[in-house]
Coordinates of C-alpha atoms in Angstrom, one line a residue:
Chain A
M144 CA 11.3 -11.3 -40.0
A145 CA 9.3 -9.8 -37.2
N146 CA 10.9 -7.8 -34.4
T147 CA 11.9 -9.7 -31.3
M148 CA 9.8 -8.6 -28.4
L149 CA 11.2 -10.9 -25.7
H150 CA 14.4 -12.7 -25.5
I151 CA 15.0 -14.9 -22.5
N152 CA 18.7 -15.8 -22.9
H153 CA 19.6 -19.0 -21.0
I154 CA 18.3 -17.9 -17.6
A155 CA 18.6 -20.1 -14.5
K156 CA 17.2 -19.6 -11.0
T157 CA 17.6 -21.6 -7.8
F158 CA 15.6 -20.7 -4.7
N159 CA 17.1 -21.1 -1.3
P160 CA 20.4 -22.4 -2.6
G161 CA 22.4 -24.5 -0.2
T162 CA 19.5 -25.1 2.2
I163 CA 17.2 -28.1 2.8
T164 CA 14.4 -26.2 0.8
E165 CA 16.7 -25.7 -2.2
K166 CA 14.6 -25.6 -5.4
K167 CA 16.1 -25.5 -8.9
A168 CA 13.1 -23.7 -10.4
L169 CA 14.6 -22.7 -13.8
L170 CA 17.6 -24.7 -15.2
D171 CA 18.2 -23.2 -18.6
V172 CA 15.4 -21.4 -20.2
E173 CA 15.8 -20.0 -23.7
L174 CA 12.9 -18.4 -25.5
T175 CA 12.4 -15.7 -28.1
L176 CA 9.0 -14.1 -28.8
N177 CA 8.4 -12.2 -31.9
E178 CA 6.1 -9.1 -32.0
G179 CA 2.5 -10.3 -32.1
D180 CA 3.2 -13.8 -30.8
F181 CA 0.6 -15.1 -28.4
V182 CA 2.2 -18.0 -26.7
T183 CA 0.5 -20.4 -24.2
V184 CA 2.6 -22.1 -21.6
I185 CA 1.7 -25.4 -20.1
G186 CA 3.4 -27.9 -17.8
G187 CA 3.0 -29.7 -14.5
N188 CA 3.1 -28.1 -11.1
G189 CA 6.6 -26.9 -10.3
A190 CA 7.7 -27.1 -13.9
G191 CA 8.7 -23.4 -13.8
K192 CA 5.9 -21.7 -15.7
S193 CA 5.1 -19.0 -13.2
T194 CA 8.8 -18.7 -12.2
M195 CA 9.6 -17.9 -15.8
L196 CA 6.9 -15.2 -15.9
N197 CA 8.0 -13.8 -12.6
A198 CA 11.6 -13.8 -13.8
V199 CA 10.6 -11.7 -16.8
A200 CA 8.6 -9.4 -14.6
G201 CA 11.5 -8.9 -12.2
V202 CA 9.9 -10.2 -9.1
F203 CA 13.3 -11.7 -8.2
P204 CA 16.8 -11.5 -9.9
V205 CA 17.9 -14.5 -12.0
D206 CA 21.1 -16.3 -11.1
S207 CA 22.5 -16.3 -14.7
G208 CA 21.4 -15.4 -18.2
K209 CA 19.9 -12.3 -19.7
I210 CA 16.4 -11.0 -20.3
E211 CA 15.6 -8.5 -23.1
I212 CA 12.2 -6.9 -23.6
G213 CA 11.8 -5.1 -26.9
G214 CA 15.5 -4.9 -27.3
V215 CA 16.1 -3.4 -23.9
D216 CA 18.3 -5.4 -21.4
V217 CA 16.1 -5.5 -18.3
T218 CA 18.1 -8.2 -16.5
H219 CA 19.2 -5.9 -13.7
L220 CA 16.2 -3.6 -13.6
P221 CA 14.0 -3.8 -10.5
E222 CA 10.4 -4.9 -10.9
Y223 CA 8.9 -1.4 -10.7
K224 CA 11.1 -0.2 -13.6
R225 CA 10.3 -3.2 -15.8
A226 CA 6.6 -2.4 -15.3
K227 CA 7.0 0.2 -18.0
Y228 CA 7.2 -2.5 -20.6
L229 CA 4.8 -5.1 -19.1
G230 CA 1.1 -5.6 -18.5
R231 CA 0.5 -8.3 -15.9
V232 CA -2.5 -10.2 -14.8
F233 CA -2.2 -12.6 -11.8
Q234 CA -3.8 -15.9 -10.8
D235 CA -5.3 -14.3 -7.6
P236 CA -7.9 -11.7 -8.6
M237 CA -6.9 -9.8 -5.4
T238 CA -3.4 -9.2 -6.6
G239 CA -3.9 -7.1 -9.6
T240 CA -6.0 -4.3 -8.1
A241 CA -6.0 -2.1 -5.0
A242 CA -9.2 -3.2 -3.1
T243 CA -9.5 0.0 -0.9
M244 CA -9.3 2.3 -3.9
N245 CA -12.1 2.8 -6.4
I246 CA -12.3 1.7 -10.0
E247 CA -11.3 5.0 -11.6
E248 CA -8.4 5.4 -9.2
N249 CA -7.1 2.0 -10.0
M250 CA -7.3 2.8 -13.7
A251 CA -5.6 6.1 -13.2
L252 CA -2.7 4.3 -11.5
A253 CA -2.5 1.9 -14.5
M254 CA -2.7 4.7 -17.0
R255 CA 0.5 6.1 -15.4
R256 CA 2.5 2.9 -15.5
G257 CA 6.1 3.6 -16.3
Q258 CA 5.7 7.4 -15.9
P259 CA 7.1 9.6 -13.1
R260 CA 4.4 10.5 -10.6
G261 CA 4.4 14.0 -9.4
L262 CA 2.0 16.5 -7.8
K263 CA -0.4 16.7 -10.7
W264 CA -3.9 15.5 -10.0
G265 CA -4.2 11.7 -9.7
I266 CA -7.2 11.7 -12.1
R267 CA -8.1 14.4 -14.6
P268 CA -11.7 14.9 -15.7
M269 CA -11.0 14.1 -19.3
E270 CA -9.6 10.8 -18.3
R271 CA -12.8 9.7 -16.7
E272 CA -14.7 9.7 -20.0
M273 CA -12.0 7.5 -21.5
Y274 CA -12.2 5.1 -18.6
R275 CA -15.9 5.0 -18.9
E276 CA -15.7 4.1 -22.6
Q277 CA -13.1 1.4 -21.8
L278 CA -15.1 -0.1 -19.0
R279 CA -18.2 -0.2 -21.3
T280 CA -16.3 -2.6 -23.6
L281 CA -16.2 -5.1 -20.8
G282 CA -20.0 -5.4 -20.8
L283 CA -20.0 -5.8 -17.0
G284 CA -21.8 -2.5 -16.1
L285 CA -18.7 -1.3 -14.3
E286 CA -18.9 2.0 -16.2
D287 CA -21.7 3.0 -13.9
R288 CA -19.7 2.1 -10.8
M289 CA -16.5 4.0 -11.3
Q290 CA -16.6 5.4 -7.7
S291 CA -17.1 1.9 -6.2
K292 CA -14.2 0.4 -4.2
V293 CA -12.7 -2.4 -6.2
G294 CA -12.9 -4.6 -3.1
L295 CA -16.7 -4.8 -3.7
L296 CA -16.3 -6.4 -7.1
S297 CA -16.4 -10.2 -7.8
G298 CA -13.3 -12.1 -8.7
G299 CA -14.3 -12.2 -12.4
Q300 CA -15.0 -8.5 -12.4
R301 CA -11.7 -7.8 -10.8
Q302 CA -9.8 -10.0 -13.3
A303 CA -11.5 -8.3 -16.2
L304 CA -10.6 -4.9 -14.7
T305 CA -7.0 -6.0 -14.1
L306 CA -6.8 -7.1 -17.8
L307 CA -8.1 -3.8 -18.9
M308 CA -5.6 -2.0 -16.6
A309 CA -2.7 -4.1 -17.9
T310 CA -3.5 -3.0 -21.5
L311 CA -4.7 0.6 -20.9
K312 CA -1.2 1.7 -21.7
T313 CA -0.2 -0.7 -24.4
P314 CA 2.5 -2.9 -23.0
K315 CA 5.4 -4.4 -25.0
L316 CA 4.5 -7.8 -23.4
L317 CA 1.4 -9.0 -21.7
L318 CA 2.0 -11.6 -18.9
L319 CA -1.0 -13.7 -17.9
D320 CA -0.2 -16.0 -15.0
E321 CA -3.1 -18.5 -14.9
H322 CA -5.4 -15.6 -14.8
T323 CA -8.6 -17.6 -15.1
A324 CA -7.6 -20.4 -12.8
A325 CA -9.4 -18.9 -9.7
L326 CA -12.7 -18.2 -11.6
D327 CA -15.7 -20.4 -12.2
P328 CA -15.9 -22.0 -15.7
K329 CA -18.4 -19.5 -17.1
T330 CA -16.5 -16.4 -15.8
A331 CA -13.2 -18.0 -16.9
A332 CA -14.5 -18.4 -20.4
K333 CA -15.7 -14.8 -20.5
V334 CA -12.3 -13.4 -19.2
L335 CA -10.5 -15.6 -21.7
E336 CA -12.7 -14.3 -24.5
L337 CA -11.9 -10.8 -23.4
T338 CA -8.2 -11.6 -23.3
E339 CA -8.3 -12.8 -26.9
K340 CA -10.2 -9.8 -28.0
I341 CA -7.8 -7.3 -26.4
V342 CA -4.7 -9.1 -27.6
A343 CA -6.1 -9.1 -31.1
E344 CA -7.3 -5.5 -31.1
Q345 CA -4.0 -4.1 -29.8
K346 CA -1.9 -6.7 -31.6
L347 CA -0.1 -7.5 -28.4
T348 CA 2.7 -9.9 -27.7
A349 CA 1.5 -12.1 -24.9
M350 CA 2.5 -15.1 -22.8
M351 CA -0.3 -17.0 -21.0
V352 CA 0.3 -19.7 -18.4
T353 CA -2.6 -22.1 -18.2
H354 CA -3.5 -25.5 -16.7
N355 CA -6.2 -26.0 -19.3
M356 CA -4.9 -28.0 -22.3
K357 CA -8.0 -27.1 -24.4
D358 CA -7.4 -23.4 -23.9
A359 CA -3.6 -23.8 -24.5
I360 CA -4.3 -25.5 -27.8
A361 CA -7.2 -23.3 -28.9
I362 CA -5.6 -19.9 -28.1
G363 CA -2.6 -18.1 -29.5
N364 CA -0.2 -18.9 -32.3
R365 CA 2.4 -20.8 -30.3
L366 CA 2.4 -23.3 -27.5
I367 CA 5.3 -24.2 -25.2
M368 CA 5.5 -26.9 -22.5
M369 CA 7.8 -26.8 -19.6
N370 CA 9.1 -29.6 -17.4
A371 CA 11.6 -29.4 -14.5
G372 CA 12.8 -25.9 -15.3
R373 CA 13.2 -26.2 -19.0
I374 CA 11.1 -25.7 -22.1
V375 CA 10.6 -29.1 -23.6
V376 CA 8.1 -28.5 -26.3
D377 CA 7.7 -25.5 -28.6
V378 CA 5.1 -25.7 -31.4
S379 CA 4.0 -22.8 -33.5
G380 CA 2.3 -21.8 -36.8
E381 CA 0.2 -24.4 -38.8
R382 CA 1.4 -27.2 -36.6
K383 CA 0.0 -25.5 -33.5
K384 CA -3.3 -24.9 -35.2
N385 CA -3.8 -28.6 -35.9
L386 CA -2.5 -29.8 -32.6
T387 CA -4.5 -32.3 -30.6
R388 CA -4.4 -33.2 -27.0
A389 CA -3.0 -36.7 -27.7
E390 CA -0.3 -35.1 -29.8
V391 CA 0.8 -32.8 -27.0
M392 CA 0.9 -35.7 -24.6
G393 CA 3.1 -37.6 -27.1
L394 CA 5.4 -34.6 -27.7
F395 CA 5.8 -34.3 -23.9
E396 CA 6.7 -37.9 -23.4
K397 CA 9.2 -37.8 -26.2
A398 CA 10.9 -34.6 -25.0
A399 CA 10.8 -35.3 -21.2
G400 CA 11.6 -39.0 -21.7
E401 CA 9.1 -40.0 -19.1
E402 CA 5.5 -41.3 -18.9
L403 CA 3.1 -38.4 -18.7
D404 CA 1.2 -38.3 -15.4
G405 CA -2.1 -36.7 -16.2
D406 CA -2.9 -35.9 -12.6
R407 CA 0.3 -34.1 -12.1
L408 CA -0.3 -32.0 -15.2
L409 CA -3.9 -31.2 -14.2
L410 CA -4.8 -31.1 -17.8
S411 CA -8.5 -30.9 -18.6
Chain B
M1354 CA -16.5 14.0 42.8
E1355 CA -17.8 17.4 42.0
I1356 CA -19.0 17.7 38.5
I1357 CA -17.7 21.3 38.3
K1358 CA -14.2 20.0 38.6
L1359 CA -14.7 17.8 35.5
I1360 CA -16.4 20.7 33.6
N1361 CA -13.5 22.9 34.4
A1362 CA -11.0 20.4 33.1
L1363 CA -12.8 19.9 29.7
P1364 CA -11.4 22.9 27.8
G1365 CA -7.9 21.6 28.6
C1366 CA -8.9 18.1 27.4
V1367 CA -10.2 19.5 24.1
S1368 CA -7.0 21.5 23.4
Q1369 CA -4.8 18.6 24.3
G1370 CA -6.9 16.3 22.2
V1371 CA -6.6 18.6 19.1
I1372 CA -2.8 18.8 19.6
W1373 CA -2.5 15.0 19.8
G1374 CA -5.0 14.8 17.0
I1375 CA -2.4 16.1 14.6
M1376 CA 0.0 13.5 15.9
A1377 CA -2.7 10.9 15.4
I1378 CA -3.3 12.0 11.8
G1379 CA 0.4 11.2 11.3
V1380 CA -0.2 7.8 12.8
Y1381 CA -3.2 7.3 10.5
I1382 CA -0.8 7.9 7.5
T1383 CA 1.4 5.0 8.4
Y1384 CA -1.0 2.7 10.2
R1385 CA -4.0 3.0 7.9
I1386 CA -2.7 4.3 4.5
L1387 CA 0.8 2.6 4.4
D1388 CA -0.3 -0.4 6.5
V1389 CA 2.9 -0.1 8.6
A1390 CA 2.9 0.2 12.5
D1391 CA 5.6 2.9 13.0
L1392 CA 6.9 3.3 16.5
T1393 CA 9.3 6.2 15.6
V1394 CA 6.5 8.5 16.8
D1395 CA 7.4 8.0 20.5
G1396 CA 10.7 9.7 19.8
S1397 CA 9.8 12.1 17.0
I1398 CA 7.1 13.9 19.0
A1399 CA 9.7 14.8 21.6
T1400 CA 12.1 15.7 18.8
G1401 CA 9.5 18.2 17.5
G1402 CA 9.1 19.6 21.0
A1403 CA 12.9 19.8 21.6
V1404 CA 13.5 21.6 18.2
A1405 CA 10.7 24.0 18.8
T1406 CA 11.8 24.7 22.4
V1407 CA 15.4 25.5 21.4
L1408 CA 14.3 27.8 18.6
L1409 CA 11.6 29.6 20.6
M1410 CA 14.2 30.3 23.4
A1411 CA 16.5 31.7 20.7
G1412 CA 13.7 34.1 19.8
V1413 CA 12.7 32.5 16.5
N1414 CA 9.3 33.2 15.1
P1415 CA 7.0 30.5 16.4
W1416 CA 5.5 29.7 13.0
I1417 CA 9.0 29.2 11.6
A1418 CA 9.7 27.0 14.7
L1419 CA 6.8 24.8 13.7
I1420 CA 8.0 24.4 10.2
V1421 CA 11.5 23.6 11.3
A1422 CA 10.1 21.0 13.7
F1423 CA 8.1 19.5 10.8
V1424 CA 11.2 19.2 8.7
V1425 CA 13.3 17.7 11.4
G1426 CA 10.4 15.2 12.1
M1427 CA 10.6 14.2 8.5
L1428 CA 14.3 13.4 8.9
T1429 CA 13.4 11.0 11.8
G1430 CA 11.0 9.3 9.4
L1431 CA 13.7 9.1 6.8
A1432 CA 15.9 7.3 9.3
T1433 CA 13.2 4.7 10.0
G1434 CA 12.5 4.5 6.3
I1435 CA 16.2 3.7 5.5
F1436 CA 16.3 1.1 8.3
H1437 CA 13.2 -0.5 6.9
T1438 CA 13.7 -0.4 3.1
F1439 CA 17.5 -0.1 2.5
M1440 CA 18.6 -2.3 5.4
G1441 CA 15.6 -4.7 5.3
I1442 CA 14.7 -4.4 9.0
P1443 CA 11.0 -5.1 9.8
A1444 CA 9.1 -1.8 10.1
I1445 CA 8.2 -2.2 13.8
L1446 CA 11.9 -2.9 14.7
A1447 CA 13.1 -0.1 12.5
G1448 CA 10.8 2.3 14.3
I1449 CA 12.0 1.1 17.7
L1450 CA 15.6 1.6 16.7
T1451 CA 15.0 5.2 15.6
Q1452 CA 12.9 5.8 18.6
L1453 CA 15.8 4.7 20.9
S1454 CA 18.4 6.7 19.1
L1455 CA 16.1 9.8 19.1
Y1456 CA 16.3 9.7 22.9
S1457 CA 20.0 10.6 22.6
V1458 CA 19.3 13.1 19.8
N1459 CA 16.6 14.8 21.9
L1460 CA 18.9 15.1 24.9
A1461 CA 21.6 16.6 22.6
I1462 CA 19.1 19.1 21.2
L1463 CA 17.7 20.2 24.6
G1464 CA 21.1 19.9 26.4
K1465 CA 19.3 18.4 29.4
A1466 CA 16.3 16.1 30.1
N1467 CA 13.8 18.9 30.7
L1468 CA 13.5 22.5 29.6
P1469 CA 10.7 25.0 30.6
L1470 CA 9.2 27.5 28.2
N1471 CA 8.0 30.6 29.9
A1472 CA 4.9 31.9 28.3
T1473 CA 5.2 35.4 29.7
K1474 CA 8.8 36.0 28.5
L1475 CA 8.6 34.2 25.1
E1476 CA 6.4 34.6 22.1
L1477 CA 4.4 31.4 22.0
L1478 CA 1.5 30.5 19.7
I1479 CA -0.5 28.7 22.4
S1480 CA -0.4 28.3 26.2
Q1481 CA -2.4 26.2 28.6
R1482 CA -3.0 29.2 30.8
N1483 CA -5.4 30.7 28.2
V1484 CA -7.3 27.5 27.8
R1485 CA -10.5 29.1 29.3
A1486 CA -10.0 32.5 27.8
L1487 CA -12.8 33.7 25.6
S1488 CA -10.5 35.6 23.3
L1489 CA -8.1 35.1 20.4
D1490 CA -5.5 33.9 22.9
N1491 CA -7.4 30.7 23.4
P1492 CA -5.2 27.9 22.1
L1493 CA -8.1 26.3 20.3
I1494 CA -8.1 29.0 17.6
V1495 CA -4.5 28.4 16.6
L1496 CA -5.0 24.7 16.9
A1497 CA -8.1 24.7 14.7
I1498 CA -6.2 26.7 12.1
V1499 CA -3.2 24.3 12.1
T1500 CA -5.4 21.2 12.0
A1501 CA -7.6 22.5 9.2
G1502 CA -4.4 23.4 7.3
V1503 CA -2.9 19.9 7.8
I1504 CA -6.2 18.2 6.7
A1505 CA -6.5 20.4 3.7
L1506 CA -3.0 19.8 2.5
L1507 CA -3.1 16.1 3.1
Y1508 CA -6.4 15.9 1.2
L1509 CA -4.8 17.7 -1.7
F1510 CA -1.7 15.6 -1.6
F1511 CA -3.4 12.2 -1.5
G1512 CA -5.4 13.3 -4.6
T1513 CA -2.2 13.8 -6.6
E1514 CA -0.5 11.1 -8.7
L1515 CA 2.2 10.7 -6.1
G1516 CA -0.4 10.6 -3.3
C1517 CA -2.4 8.0 -5.1
S1518 CA 0.7 5.9 -5.7
L1519 CA 1.4 6.1 -1.9
R1520 CA -2.2 4.8 -1.2
A1521 CA -1.7 2.0 -3.7
T1522 CA 1.6 1.1 -2.0
G1523 CA -0.2 0.6 1.3
A1524 CA -3.3 -1.1 -0.3
N1525 CA -1.5 -3.6 -2.5
N1526 CA 2.3 -3.8 -2.7
A1527 CA 2.4 -6.3 -5.6
M1528 CA -0.1 -4.3 -7.6
A1529 CA 1.8 -1.1 -7.0
R1530 CA 5.1 -2.5 -8.3
A1531 CA 3.3 -4.0 -11.3
Q1532 CA 2.1 -0.5 -12.1
G1533 CA 5.7 0.8 -12.0
I1534 CA 5.5 2.3 -8.5
N1535 CA 8.7 2.3 -6.4
T1536 CA 7.1 1.0 -3.2
N1537 CA 10.3 1.5 -1.1
T1538 CA 10.5 5.2 -2.0
N1539 CA 6.9 5.6 -1.2
K1540 CA 7.2 3.9 2.2
V1541 CA 10.1 6.2 3.1
L1542 CA 8.0 9.2 1.9
G1543 CA 5.0 8.1 4.0
L1544 CA 7.1 7.6 7.1
M1545 CA 8.7 11.1 6.6
L1546 CA 5.3 12.8 6.1
S1547 CA 3.9 11.0 9.2
N1548 CA 6.8 11.8 11.5
G1549 CA 6.8 15.4 10.2
L1550 CA 3.2 15.8 11.5
V1551 CA 4.1 14.0 14.7
A1552 CA 7.0 16.5 15.3
L1553 CA 4.7 19.4 14.4
S1554 CA 2.3 18.1 17.1
G1555 CA 5.2 17.9 19.6
A1556 CA 6.2 21.5 18.7
L1557 CA 2.6 22.6 19.6
L1558 CA 2.5 20.4 22.7
C1559 CA 5.6 21.9 24.3
Q1560 CA 4.2 25.4 23.9
Y1561 CA 0.9 24.4 25.3
Q1562 CA 2.2 22.6 28.4
G1563 CA 5.1 25.1 28.9
F1564 CA 8.0 22.6 28.8
T1565 CA 9.7 19.9 26.9
D1566 CA 10.7 16.6 28.4
V1567 CA 12.8 14.0 26.6
G1568 CA 10.3 11.4 27.9
M1569 CA 7.2 13.2 26.7
G1570 CA 6.6 10.8 23.9
R1571 CA 6.5 7.7 25.9
G1572 CA 3.4 5.7 24.8
A1573 CA 2.6 8.3 22.1
I1574 CA 1.9 5.5 19.6
V1575 CA -0.8 4.2 21.9
I1576 CA -2.5 7.5 22.1
G1577 CA -2.3 7.9 18.3
L1578 CA -3.7 4.4 17.7
A1579 CA -6.5 5.0 20.2
A1580 CA -7.5 8.2 18.4
V1581 CA -7.4 6.5 15.0
I1582 CA -9.5 3.6 16.2
I1583 CA -12.0 5.7 18.2
G1584 CA -12.5 8.0 15.2
E1585 CA -13.1 5.0 12.9
V1586 CA -15.5 3.2 15.3
L1587 CA -17.6 6.3 15.8
F1588 CA -17.5 7.9 12.4
S1589 CA -16.7 5.2 9.7
K1590 CA -20.4 4.9 8.8
I1591 CA -21.0 8.6 8.2
F1592 CA -17.6 9.9 7.1
N1593 CA -16.6 8.6 3.6
N1594 CA -14.6 11.5 2.3
F1595 CA -10.9 11.4 3.0
A1596 CA -10.8 14.8 4.7
L1597 CA -13.6 13.8 7.0
K1598 CA -11.8 10.6 7.9
L1599 CA -8.8 12.7 9.0
L1600 CA -11.2 15.0 10.9
A1601 CA -12.6 11.8 12.6
V1602 CA -9.1 11.0 13.8
S1603 CA -8.8 14.5 15.3
I1604 CA -12.1 14.2 17.0
G1605 CA -11.1 10.7 18.2
A1606 CA -8.1 12.2 20.0
V1607 CA -10.4 14.7 21.7
I1608 CA -12.8 12.0 22.8
Y1609 CA -9.8 10.0 24.1
F1610 CA -8.6 12.8 26.3
V1611 CA -12.1 13.5 27.6
V1612 CA -12.6 9.9 28.5
I1613 CA -9.2 9.8 30.3
Q1614 CA -10.3 12.9 32.2
V1615 CA -13.5 11.3 33.2
V1616 CA -11.7 8.2 34.4
L1617 CA -9.3 10.3 36.5
W1618 CA -12.2 12.3 37.9
L1619 CA -13.9 9.0 38.9
G1620 CA -10.9 8.5 41.1
L1621 CA -8.3 6.4 39.2
D1622 CA -4.8 6.6 40.6
T1623 CA -2.8 8.5 37.9
D1624 CA 0.0 5.9 38.3
F1625 CA -2.2 3.4 36.5
L1626 CA -2.9 5.8 33.6
K1627 CA -0.5 4.2 31.1
M1628 CA -1.8 0.8 31.9
L1629 CA -5.3 2.0 31.3
Q1630 CA -4.3 3.5 28.0
A1631 CA -2.7 0.3 26.8
L1632 CA -5.7 -1.8 27.8
V1633 CA -8.2 0.5 26.2
V1634 CA -6.3 0.3 22.9
A1635 CA -5.9 -3.5 23.2
V1636 CA -9.6 -3.9 23.6
F1637 CA -10.4 -1.6 20.6
L1638 CA -7.8 -3.5 18.5
A1639 CA -9.4 -6.8 19.4
I1640 CA -12.9 -5.7 18.4
P1641 CA -12.5 -6.3 14.7
Y1642 CA -10.9 -9.6 15.4
W1643 CA -13.7 -10.8 17.6
K1644 CA -16.2 -9.4 15.2
G1645 CA -14.6 -11.5 12.4
K1646 CA -14.6 -14.6 14.5
Y1647 CA -18.2 -14.2 15.5
F1648 CA -19.5 -13.5 12.0
N1649 CA -17.4 -16.4 10.5
K1650 CA -19.1 -18.8 12.9
K1651 CA -22.4 -17.4 11.9
T1652 CA -21.9 -17.9 8.2
G1653 CA -20.3 -21.3 8.8
K1654 CA -23.4 -22.5 10.4
G1655 CA -25.6 -21.1 7.7
A1656 CA -23.7 -22.8 4.9

């Protein structure tokens, strides 16, 4: 039995409770990820996919339930303290990097994730070589632009850099929140390929939200589908490998007890 | 309108500009690096002046008076930081609250609204009366040393792990937290550093002008912003290094005071000075907005 890397223990979250904009985002989410699991998360808009990821990351406190990462109870830890365990890539390429700082400075910030920051130099010369090597693996030519401001990079380059930064210091859990959704198809494919490569090389435990059914089926060893704040489908192992699109649709209808609305799911 | 009058006034403008330049560097830290508009400065510059005045009158070494003023200035920033982060008050309002309470604090420190500093009786670092002296007494020498020291220390600090995390906090809050940076602590730290420098500037200003007045900080934020913006408009193309950017702010403050002097020399009624200051800053703040609008229209047509 592999080690448990993430345990989401019956969490619930309601935004703006008691107001006209009240939104029950997570009703009762229960999920356990084993070390090395790469799970893809699908579901319609408002199903709670991103909310679940953000709850794990600590963007907001949950109303009830418990979250453990690598055996540590993080339920009451603020976002910046949980960062120690987490690598994160966001949907918006602008979110993951500091535009006004250069590439190597961004990487140096990521290299110190979860460490106290004092009056030592922000970047030491020996680090630079390591960053250059790492950037070379992206194959984007960024290793020759380490002094360039990140704001000058394209969305795809920024996402690739964010991915690299998220895994520079091996996280216990990698959270990918629709990280290819804002990219053109070609770039998205490249970033996705890079994601699989990094996850495989570092044997990471990862959770990836996607709107793309094809990717969700093709990538990872496990697939979960959310609907109305709950996980309604959870497929793994051999069964996940042989999954087809029609099958996923069928599973969803059975679990959610409603006709699947293809438009709402934005499945492609 | 004798040109000689203007020329005579210039050395004073330069000295004043360099003093306010240190204050403007403090504003740069909050406004540009932390991306927060901090109005504490209108109060903390007078706090720096008040603390230094009281210490100098008690015969304390003027350099020590500067350091104490810096530390007390940091405490004013701490107050704003607590209002903002711990109590969740928007930064601008938090600064206004501190600024208002500092008026009482400054009165309490000084004991009255206005105290003179006699340059002949007291040991002061700088004085307006030596502004045209061609000797070591010229205030510009001490001011240049202090400014260079401030820029050098800030340059070193913002290159450290902590300094980088402060820059990241201002550049992208979400990213900073995802990298494990406590953005609230950093905001407080930035506000403290900024107001420490502003108070240091106030401690120099009171010696230069020979008095401290509880109202001497009125509109200080406007002068600080003007210096930051003038420095950027004139030097952003050529100054890329961080130390040079800070120097540009200092030069921006000097240019600001020279321009004001020219306007006064041209015959503007001094009663309208504050209005002029505000309007100048308003126009400079509007320029990037107008530029954006103009260029957007251009690209819109092209597409």
